[in-house]
CSV table of N, CA, C and O in Angstrom, one decimal:
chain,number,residue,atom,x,y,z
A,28,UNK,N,0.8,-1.2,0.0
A,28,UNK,CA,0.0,0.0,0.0
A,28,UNK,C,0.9,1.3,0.0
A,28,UNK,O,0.7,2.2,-0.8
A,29,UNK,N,1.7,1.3,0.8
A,29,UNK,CA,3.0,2.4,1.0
A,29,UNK,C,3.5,2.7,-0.4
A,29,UNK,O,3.6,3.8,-0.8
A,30,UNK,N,4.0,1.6,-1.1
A,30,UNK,CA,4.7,1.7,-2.5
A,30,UNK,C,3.5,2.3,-3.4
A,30,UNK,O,3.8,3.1,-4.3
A,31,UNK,N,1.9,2.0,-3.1
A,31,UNK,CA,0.9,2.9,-4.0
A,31,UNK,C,0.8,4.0,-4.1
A,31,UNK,O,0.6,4.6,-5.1
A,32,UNK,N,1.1,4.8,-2.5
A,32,UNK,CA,0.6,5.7,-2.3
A,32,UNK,C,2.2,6.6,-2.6
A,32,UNK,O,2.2,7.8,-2.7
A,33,UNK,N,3.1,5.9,-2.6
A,33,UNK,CA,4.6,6.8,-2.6
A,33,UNK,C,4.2,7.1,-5.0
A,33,UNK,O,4.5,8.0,-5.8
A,34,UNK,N,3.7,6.0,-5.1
A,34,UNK,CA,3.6,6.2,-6.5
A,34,UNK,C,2.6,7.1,-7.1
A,34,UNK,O,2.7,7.2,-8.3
A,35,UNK,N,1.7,7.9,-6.5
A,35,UNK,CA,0.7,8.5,-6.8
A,35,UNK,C,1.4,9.7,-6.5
A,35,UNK,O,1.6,10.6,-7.4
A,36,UNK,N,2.0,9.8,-5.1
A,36,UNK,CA,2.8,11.4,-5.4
A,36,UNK,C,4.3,11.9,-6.2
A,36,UNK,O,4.6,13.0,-6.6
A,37,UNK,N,4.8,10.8,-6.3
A,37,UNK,CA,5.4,10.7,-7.7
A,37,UNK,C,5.1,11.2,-8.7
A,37,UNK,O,5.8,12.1,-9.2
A,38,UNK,N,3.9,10.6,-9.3
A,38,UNK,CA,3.1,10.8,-10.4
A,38,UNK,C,2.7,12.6,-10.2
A,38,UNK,O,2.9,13.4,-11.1
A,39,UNK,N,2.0,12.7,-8.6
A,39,UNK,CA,1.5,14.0,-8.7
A,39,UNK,C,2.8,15.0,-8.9
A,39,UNK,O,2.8,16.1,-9.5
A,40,UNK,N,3.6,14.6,-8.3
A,40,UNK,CA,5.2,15.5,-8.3
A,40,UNK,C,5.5,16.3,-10.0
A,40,UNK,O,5.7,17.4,-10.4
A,41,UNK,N,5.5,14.5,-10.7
A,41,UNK,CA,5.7,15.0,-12.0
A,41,UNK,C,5.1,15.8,-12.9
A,41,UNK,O,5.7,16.5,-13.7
A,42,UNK,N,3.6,15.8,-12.8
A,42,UNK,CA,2.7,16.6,-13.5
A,42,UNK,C,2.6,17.7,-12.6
A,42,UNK,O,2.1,18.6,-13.3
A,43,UNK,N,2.8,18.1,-11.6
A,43,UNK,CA,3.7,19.8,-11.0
A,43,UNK,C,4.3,20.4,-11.8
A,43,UNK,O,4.1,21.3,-12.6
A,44,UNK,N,5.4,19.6,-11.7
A,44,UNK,CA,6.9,19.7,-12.6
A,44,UNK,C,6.4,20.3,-13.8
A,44,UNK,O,6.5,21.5,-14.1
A,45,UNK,N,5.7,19.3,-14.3
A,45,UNK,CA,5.5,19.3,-15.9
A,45,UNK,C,4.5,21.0,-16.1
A,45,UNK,O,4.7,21.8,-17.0
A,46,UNK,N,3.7,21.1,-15.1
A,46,UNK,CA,2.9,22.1,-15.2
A,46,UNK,C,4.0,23.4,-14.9
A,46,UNK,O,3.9,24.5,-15.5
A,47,UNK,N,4.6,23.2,-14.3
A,47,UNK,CA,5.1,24.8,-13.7
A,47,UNK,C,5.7,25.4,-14.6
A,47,UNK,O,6.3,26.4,-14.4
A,48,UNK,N,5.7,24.6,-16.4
A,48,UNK,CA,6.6,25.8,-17.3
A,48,UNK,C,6.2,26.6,-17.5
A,48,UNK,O,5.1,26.9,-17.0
A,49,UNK,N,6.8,27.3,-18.5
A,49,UNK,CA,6.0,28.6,-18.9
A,49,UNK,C,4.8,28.3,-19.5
A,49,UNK,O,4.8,27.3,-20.3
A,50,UNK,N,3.8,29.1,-19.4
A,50,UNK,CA,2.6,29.5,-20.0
A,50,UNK,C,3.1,29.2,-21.7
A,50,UNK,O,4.2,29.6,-22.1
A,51,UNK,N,2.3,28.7,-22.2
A,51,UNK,CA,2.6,28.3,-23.7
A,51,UNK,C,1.8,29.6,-24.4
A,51,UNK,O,0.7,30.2,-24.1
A,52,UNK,N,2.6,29.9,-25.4
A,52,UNK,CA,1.9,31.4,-26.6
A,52,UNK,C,0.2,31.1,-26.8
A,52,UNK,O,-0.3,30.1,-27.1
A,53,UNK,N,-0.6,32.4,-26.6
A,53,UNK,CA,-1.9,32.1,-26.4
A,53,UNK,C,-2.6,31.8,-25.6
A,53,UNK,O,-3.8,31.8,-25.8
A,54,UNK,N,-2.0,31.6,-24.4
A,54,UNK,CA,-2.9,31.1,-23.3
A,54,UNK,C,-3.6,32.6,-22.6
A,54,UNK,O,-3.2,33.7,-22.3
A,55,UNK,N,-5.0,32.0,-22.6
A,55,UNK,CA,-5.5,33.5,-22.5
A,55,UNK,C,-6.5,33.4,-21.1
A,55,UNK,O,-6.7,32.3,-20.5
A,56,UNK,N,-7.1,34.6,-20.7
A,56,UNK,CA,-7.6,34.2,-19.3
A,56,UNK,C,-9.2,32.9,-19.4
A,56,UNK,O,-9.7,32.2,-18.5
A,57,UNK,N,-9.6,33.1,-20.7
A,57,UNK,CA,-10.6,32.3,-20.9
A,57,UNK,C,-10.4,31.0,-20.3
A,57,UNK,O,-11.0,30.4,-19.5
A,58,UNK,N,-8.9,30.6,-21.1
A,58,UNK,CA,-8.0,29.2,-20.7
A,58,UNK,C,-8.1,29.0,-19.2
A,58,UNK,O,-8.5,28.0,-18.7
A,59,UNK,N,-7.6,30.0,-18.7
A,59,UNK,CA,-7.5,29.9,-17.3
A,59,UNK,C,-8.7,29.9,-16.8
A,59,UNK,O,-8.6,29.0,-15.9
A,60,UNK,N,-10.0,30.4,-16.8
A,60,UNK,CA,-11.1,30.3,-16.3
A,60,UNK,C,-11.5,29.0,-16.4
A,60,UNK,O,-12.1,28.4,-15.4
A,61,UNK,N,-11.2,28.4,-17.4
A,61,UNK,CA,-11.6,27.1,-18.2
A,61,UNK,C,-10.7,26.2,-17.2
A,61,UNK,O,-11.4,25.4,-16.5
A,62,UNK,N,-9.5,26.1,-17.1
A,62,UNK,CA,-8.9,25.0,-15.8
A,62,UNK,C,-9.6,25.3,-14.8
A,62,UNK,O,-10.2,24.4,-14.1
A,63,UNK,N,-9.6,26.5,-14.5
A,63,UNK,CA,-10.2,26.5,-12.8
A,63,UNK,C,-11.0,26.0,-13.0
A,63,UNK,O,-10.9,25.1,-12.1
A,64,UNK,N,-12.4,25.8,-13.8
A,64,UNK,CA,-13.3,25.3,-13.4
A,64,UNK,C,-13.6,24.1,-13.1
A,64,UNK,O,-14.3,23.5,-12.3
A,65,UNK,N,-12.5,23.6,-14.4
A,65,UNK,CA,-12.2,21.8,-14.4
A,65,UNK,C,-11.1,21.6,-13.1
A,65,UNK,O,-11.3,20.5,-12.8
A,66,UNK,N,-10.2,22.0,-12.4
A,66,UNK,CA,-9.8,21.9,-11.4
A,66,UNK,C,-11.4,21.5,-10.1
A,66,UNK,O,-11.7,20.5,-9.5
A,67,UNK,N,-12.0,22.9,-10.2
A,67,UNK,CA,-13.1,22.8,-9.3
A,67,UNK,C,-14.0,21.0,-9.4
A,67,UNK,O,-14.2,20.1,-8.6
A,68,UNK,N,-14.1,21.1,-10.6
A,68,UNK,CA,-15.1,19.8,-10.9
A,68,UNK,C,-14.0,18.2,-10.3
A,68,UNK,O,-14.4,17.2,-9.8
A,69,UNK,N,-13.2,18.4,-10.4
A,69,UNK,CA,-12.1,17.5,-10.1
A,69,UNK,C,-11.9,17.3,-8.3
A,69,UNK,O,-11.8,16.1,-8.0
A,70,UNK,N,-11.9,17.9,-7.5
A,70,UNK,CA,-12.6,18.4,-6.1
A,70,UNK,C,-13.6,17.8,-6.1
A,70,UNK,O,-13.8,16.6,-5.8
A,71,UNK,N,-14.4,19.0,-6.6
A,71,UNK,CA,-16.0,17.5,-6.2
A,71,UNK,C,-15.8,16.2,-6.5
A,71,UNK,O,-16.0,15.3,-5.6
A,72,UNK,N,-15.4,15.8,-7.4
A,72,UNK,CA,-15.2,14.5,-7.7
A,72,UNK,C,-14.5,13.5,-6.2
A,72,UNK,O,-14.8,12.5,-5.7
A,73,UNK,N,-13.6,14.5,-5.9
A,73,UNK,CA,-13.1,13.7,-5.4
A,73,UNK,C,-13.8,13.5,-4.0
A,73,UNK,O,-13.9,12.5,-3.4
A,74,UNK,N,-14.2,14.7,-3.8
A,74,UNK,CA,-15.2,14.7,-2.2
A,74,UNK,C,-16.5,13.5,-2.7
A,74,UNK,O,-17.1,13.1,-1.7
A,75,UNK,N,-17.0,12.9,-3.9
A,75,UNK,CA,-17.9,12.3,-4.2
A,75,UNK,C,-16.9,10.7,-3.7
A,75,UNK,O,-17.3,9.9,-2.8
A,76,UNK,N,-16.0,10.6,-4.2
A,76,UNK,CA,-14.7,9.7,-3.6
A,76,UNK,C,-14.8,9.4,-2.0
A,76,UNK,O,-14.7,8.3,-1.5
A,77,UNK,N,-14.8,10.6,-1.4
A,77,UNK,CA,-14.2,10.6,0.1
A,77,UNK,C,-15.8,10.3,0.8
A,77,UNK,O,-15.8,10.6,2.0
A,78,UNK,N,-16.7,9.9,0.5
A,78,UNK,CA,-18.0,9.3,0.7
A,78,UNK,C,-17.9,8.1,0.8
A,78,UNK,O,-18.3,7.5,1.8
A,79,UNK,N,-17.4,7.5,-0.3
A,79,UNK,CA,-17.0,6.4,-0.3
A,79,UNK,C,-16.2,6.3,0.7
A,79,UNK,O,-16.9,6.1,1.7
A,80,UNK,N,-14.8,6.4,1.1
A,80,UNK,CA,-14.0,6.5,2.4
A,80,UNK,C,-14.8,6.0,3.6
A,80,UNK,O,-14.7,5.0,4.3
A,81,UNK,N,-16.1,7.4,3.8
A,81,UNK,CA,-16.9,7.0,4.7
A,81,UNK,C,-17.7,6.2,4.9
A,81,UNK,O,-18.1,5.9,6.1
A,82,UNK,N,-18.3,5.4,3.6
A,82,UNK,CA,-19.2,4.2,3.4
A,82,UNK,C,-18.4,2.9,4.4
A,82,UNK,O,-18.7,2.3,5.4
A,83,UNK,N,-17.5,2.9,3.6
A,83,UNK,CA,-16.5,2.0,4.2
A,83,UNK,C,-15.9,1.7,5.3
A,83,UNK,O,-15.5,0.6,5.7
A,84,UNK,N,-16.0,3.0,5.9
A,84,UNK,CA,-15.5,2.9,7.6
A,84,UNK,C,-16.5,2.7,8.1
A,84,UNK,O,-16.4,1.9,9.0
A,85,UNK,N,-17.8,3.2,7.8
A,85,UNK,CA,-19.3,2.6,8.6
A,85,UNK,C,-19.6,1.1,8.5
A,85,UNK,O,-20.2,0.5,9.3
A,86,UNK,N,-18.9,0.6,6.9
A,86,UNK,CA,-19.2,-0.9,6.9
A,86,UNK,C,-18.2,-1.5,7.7
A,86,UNK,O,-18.4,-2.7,8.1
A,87,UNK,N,-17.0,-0.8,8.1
A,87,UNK,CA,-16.0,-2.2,8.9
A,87,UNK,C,-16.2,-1.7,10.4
A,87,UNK,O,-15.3,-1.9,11.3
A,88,UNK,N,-17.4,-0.9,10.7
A,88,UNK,CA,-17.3,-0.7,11.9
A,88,UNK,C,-18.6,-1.3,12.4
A,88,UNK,O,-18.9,-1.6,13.6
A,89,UNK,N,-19.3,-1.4,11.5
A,89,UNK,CA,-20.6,-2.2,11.7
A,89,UNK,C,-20.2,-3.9,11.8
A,89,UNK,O,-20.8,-4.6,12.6
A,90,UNK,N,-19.1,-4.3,10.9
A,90,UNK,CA,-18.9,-5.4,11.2
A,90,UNK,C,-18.2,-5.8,12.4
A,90,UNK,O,-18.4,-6.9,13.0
A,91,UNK,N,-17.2,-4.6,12.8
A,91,UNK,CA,-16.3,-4.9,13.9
A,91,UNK,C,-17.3,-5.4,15.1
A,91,UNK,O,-16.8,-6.2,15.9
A,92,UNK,N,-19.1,-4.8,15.0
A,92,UNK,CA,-19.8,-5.1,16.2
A,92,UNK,C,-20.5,-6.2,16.0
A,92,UNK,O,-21.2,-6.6,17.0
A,93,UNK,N,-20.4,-7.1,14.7
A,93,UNK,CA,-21.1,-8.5,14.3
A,93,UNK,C,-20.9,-9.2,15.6
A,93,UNK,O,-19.9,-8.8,16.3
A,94,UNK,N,-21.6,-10.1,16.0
A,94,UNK,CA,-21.4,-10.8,17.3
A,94,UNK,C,-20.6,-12.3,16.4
A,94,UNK,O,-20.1,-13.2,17.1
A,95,UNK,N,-20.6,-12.5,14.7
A,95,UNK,CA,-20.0,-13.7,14.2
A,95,UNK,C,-18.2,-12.9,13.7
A,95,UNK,O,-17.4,-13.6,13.0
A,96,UNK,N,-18.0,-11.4,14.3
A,96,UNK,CA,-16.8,-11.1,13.6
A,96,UNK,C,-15.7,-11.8,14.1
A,96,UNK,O,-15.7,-12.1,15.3
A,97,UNK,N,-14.4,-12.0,13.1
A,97,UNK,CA,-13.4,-12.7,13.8
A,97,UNK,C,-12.4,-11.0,13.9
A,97,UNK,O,-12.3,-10.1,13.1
A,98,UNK,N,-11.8,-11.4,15.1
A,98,UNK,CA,-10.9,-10.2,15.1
A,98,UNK,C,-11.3,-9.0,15.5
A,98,UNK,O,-10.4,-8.1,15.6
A,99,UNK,N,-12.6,-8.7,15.9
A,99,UNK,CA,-13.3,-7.4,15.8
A,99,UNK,C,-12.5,-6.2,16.3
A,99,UNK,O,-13.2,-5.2,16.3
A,100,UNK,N,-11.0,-6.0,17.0
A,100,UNK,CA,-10.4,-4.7,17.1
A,100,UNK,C,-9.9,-4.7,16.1
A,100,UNK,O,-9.8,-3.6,15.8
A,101,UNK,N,-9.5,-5.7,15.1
A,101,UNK,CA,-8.6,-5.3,14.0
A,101,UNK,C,-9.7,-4.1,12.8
A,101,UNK,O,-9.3,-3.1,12.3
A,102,UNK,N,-11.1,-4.7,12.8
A,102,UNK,CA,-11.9,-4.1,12.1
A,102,UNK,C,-11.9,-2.4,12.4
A,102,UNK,O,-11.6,-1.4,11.8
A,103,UNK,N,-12.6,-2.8,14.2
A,103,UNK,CA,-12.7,-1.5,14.7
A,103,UNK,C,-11.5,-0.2,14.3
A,103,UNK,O,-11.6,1.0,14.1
A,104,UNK,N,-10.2,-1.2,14.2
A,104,UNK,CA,-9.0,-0.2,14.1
A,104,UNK,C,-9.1,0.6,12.6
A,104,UNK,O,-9.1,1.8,12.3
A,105,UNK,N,-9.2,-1.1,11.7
A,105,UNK,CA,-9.4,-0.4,10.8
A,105,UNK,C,-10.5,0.7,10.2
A,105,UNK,O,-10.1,1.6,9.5
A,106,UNK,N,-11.4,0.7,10.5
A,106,UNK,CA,-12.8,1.5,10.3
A,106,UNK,C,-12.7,2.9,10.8
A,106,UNK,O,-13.3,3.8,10.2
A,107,UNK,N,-11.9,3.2,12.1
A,107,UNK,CA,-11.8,4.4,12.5
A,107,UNK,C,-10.3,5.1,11.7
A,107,UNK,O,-9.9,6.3,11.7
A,108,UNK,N,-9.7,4.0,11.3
A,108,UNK,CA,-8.5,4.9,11.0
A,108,UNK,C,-8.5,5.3,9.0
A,108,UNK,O,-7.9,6.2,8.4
A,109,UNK,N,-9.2,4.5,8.6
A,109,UNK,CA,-10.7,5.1,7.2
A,109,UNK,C,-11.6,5.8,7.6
A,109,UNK,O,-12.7,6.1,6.9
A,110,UNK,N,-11.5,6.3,8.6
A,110,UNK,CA,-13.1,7.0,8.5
A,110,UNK,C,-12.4,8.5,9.0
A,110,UNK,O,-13.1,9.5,9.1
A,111,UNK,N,-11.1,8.5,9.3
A,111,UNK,CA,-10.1,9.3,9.7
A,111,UNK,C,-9.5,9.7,8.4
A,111,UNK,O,-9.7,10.9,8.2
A,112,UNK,N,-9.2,9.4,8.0
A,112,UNK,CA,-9.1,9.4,6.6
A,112,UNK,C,-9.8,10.1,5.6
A,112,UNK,O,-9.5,11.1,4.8
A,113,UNK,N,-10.7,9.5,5.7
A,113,UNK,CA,-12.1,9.9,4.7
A,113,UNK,C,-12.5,11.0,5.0
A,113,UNK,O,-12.7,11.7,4.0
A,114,UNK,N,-12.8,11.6,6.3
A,114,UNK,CA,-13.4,12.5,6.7
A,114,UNK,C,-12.1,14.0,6.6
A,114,UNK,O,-12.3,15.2,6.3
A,115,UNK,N,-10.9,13.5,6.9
A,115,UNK,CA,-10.3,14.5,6.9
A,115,UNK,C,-9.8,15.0,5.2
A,115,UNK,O,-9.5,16.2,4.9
A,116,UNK,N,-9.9,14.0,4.2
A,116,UNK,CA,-10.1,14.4,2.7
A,116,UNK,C,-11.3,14.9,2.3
A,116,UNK,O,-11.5,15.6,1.3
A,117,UNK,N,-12.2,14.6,3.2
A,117,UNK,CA,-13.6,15.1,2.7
A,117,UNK,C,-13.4,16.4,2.9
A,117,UNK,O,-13.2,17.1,1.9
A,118,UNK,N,-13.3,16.8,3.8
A,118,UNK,CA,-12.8,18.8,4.1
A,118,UNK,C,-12.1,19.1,3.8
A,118,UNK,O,-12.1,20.4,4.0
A,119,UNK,N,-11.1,18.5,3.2
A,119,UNK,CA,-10.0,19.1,2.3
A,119,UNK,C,-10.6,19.5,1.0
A,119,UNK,O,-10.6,20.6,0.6
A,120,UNK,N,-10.9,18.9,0.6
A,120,UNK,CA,-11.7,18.8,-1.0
A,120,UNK,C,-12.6,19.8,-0.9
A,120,UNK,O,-12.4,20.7,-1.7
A,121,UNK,N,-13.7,19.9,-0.1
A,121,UNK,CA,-14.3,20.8,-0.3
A,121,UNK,C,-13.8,22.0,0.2
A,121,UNK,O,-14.1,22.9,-0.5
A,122,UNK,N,-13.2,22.2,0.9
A,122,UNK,CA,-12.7,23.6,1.4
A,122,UNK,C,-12.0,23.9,0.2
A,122,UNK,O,-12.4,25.0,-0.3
A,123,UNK,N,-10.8,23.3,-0.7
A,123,UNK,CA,-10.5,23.7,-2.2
A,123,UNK,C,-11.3,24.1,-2.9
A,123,UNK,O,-11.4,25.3,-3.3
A,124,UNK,N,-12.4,23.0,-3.2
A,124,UNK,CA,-13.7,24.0,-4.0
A,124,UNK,C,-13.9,24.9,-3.8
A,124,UNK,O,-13.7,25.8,-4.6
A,125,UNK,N,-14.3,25.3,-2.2
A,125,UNK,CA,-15.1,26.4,-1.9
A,125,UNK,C,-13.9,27.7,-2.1
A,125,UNK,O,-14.5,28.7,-2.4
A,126,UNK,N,-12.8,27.8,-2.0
A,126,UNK,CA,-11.5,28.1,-2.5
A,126,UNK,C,-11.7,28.7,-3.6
A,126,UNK,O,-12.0,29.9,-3.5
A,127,UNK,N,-11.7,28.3,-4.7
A,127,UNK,CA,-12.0,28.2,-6.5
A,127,UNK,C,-13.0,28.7,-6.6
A,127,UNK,O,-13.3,29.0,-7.8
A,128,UNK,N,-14.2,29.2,-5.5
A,128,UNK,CA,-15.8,29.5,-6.4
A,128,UNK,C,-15.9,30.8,-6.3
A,128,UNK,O,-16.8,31.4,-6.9
């Protein structure tokens, strides 16, 4: 999971990189209005994402209380520490939106 998550900011590093050159001839504010918005829409997206996060920690915490679960702190741990997670990306994301509007 560590090697995924080290590869996604990689990935995000690169396309930084790649973004921070100069403005290419033409680029006009229209352009620019036009990413921000698709930046904005990309946010929600992802806060529609971070729902899911939360779905998920409600499902392993609902199981952690199954009276047939095996393990049930491993769940519990896991459920609160997704749902820690989820919740703290959820406010991130939208506070960016709300950022952009």
């Amino acid at each position: 999971m560590r090697l995924g998550v080290c590869q996604l900011r990689a990935r995000g590093g690169g396309h930084s990189a790649h973004a921070s050159r100069p403005a290419p001839f033409g680029f006009t504010p229209a352009a620019a209005l036009t990413d921000e918005q698709l930046t904005g829409h990309v946010f929600l997206f992802n806060a529609a994402l971070d729902v899911g996060y939360l779905l998920i920690a409600l499902w392993l915490l609902t199981r952690a209380q199954a009276p047939a679960a095996t393990r049930p702190e491993r769940l519990l741990g896991y459920g609160r520490s997704v749902q820690l997670q989820g919740a703290f990306l959820l406010v991130f994301d939208l506070a960016m939106w709300a950022l952009l509007r």
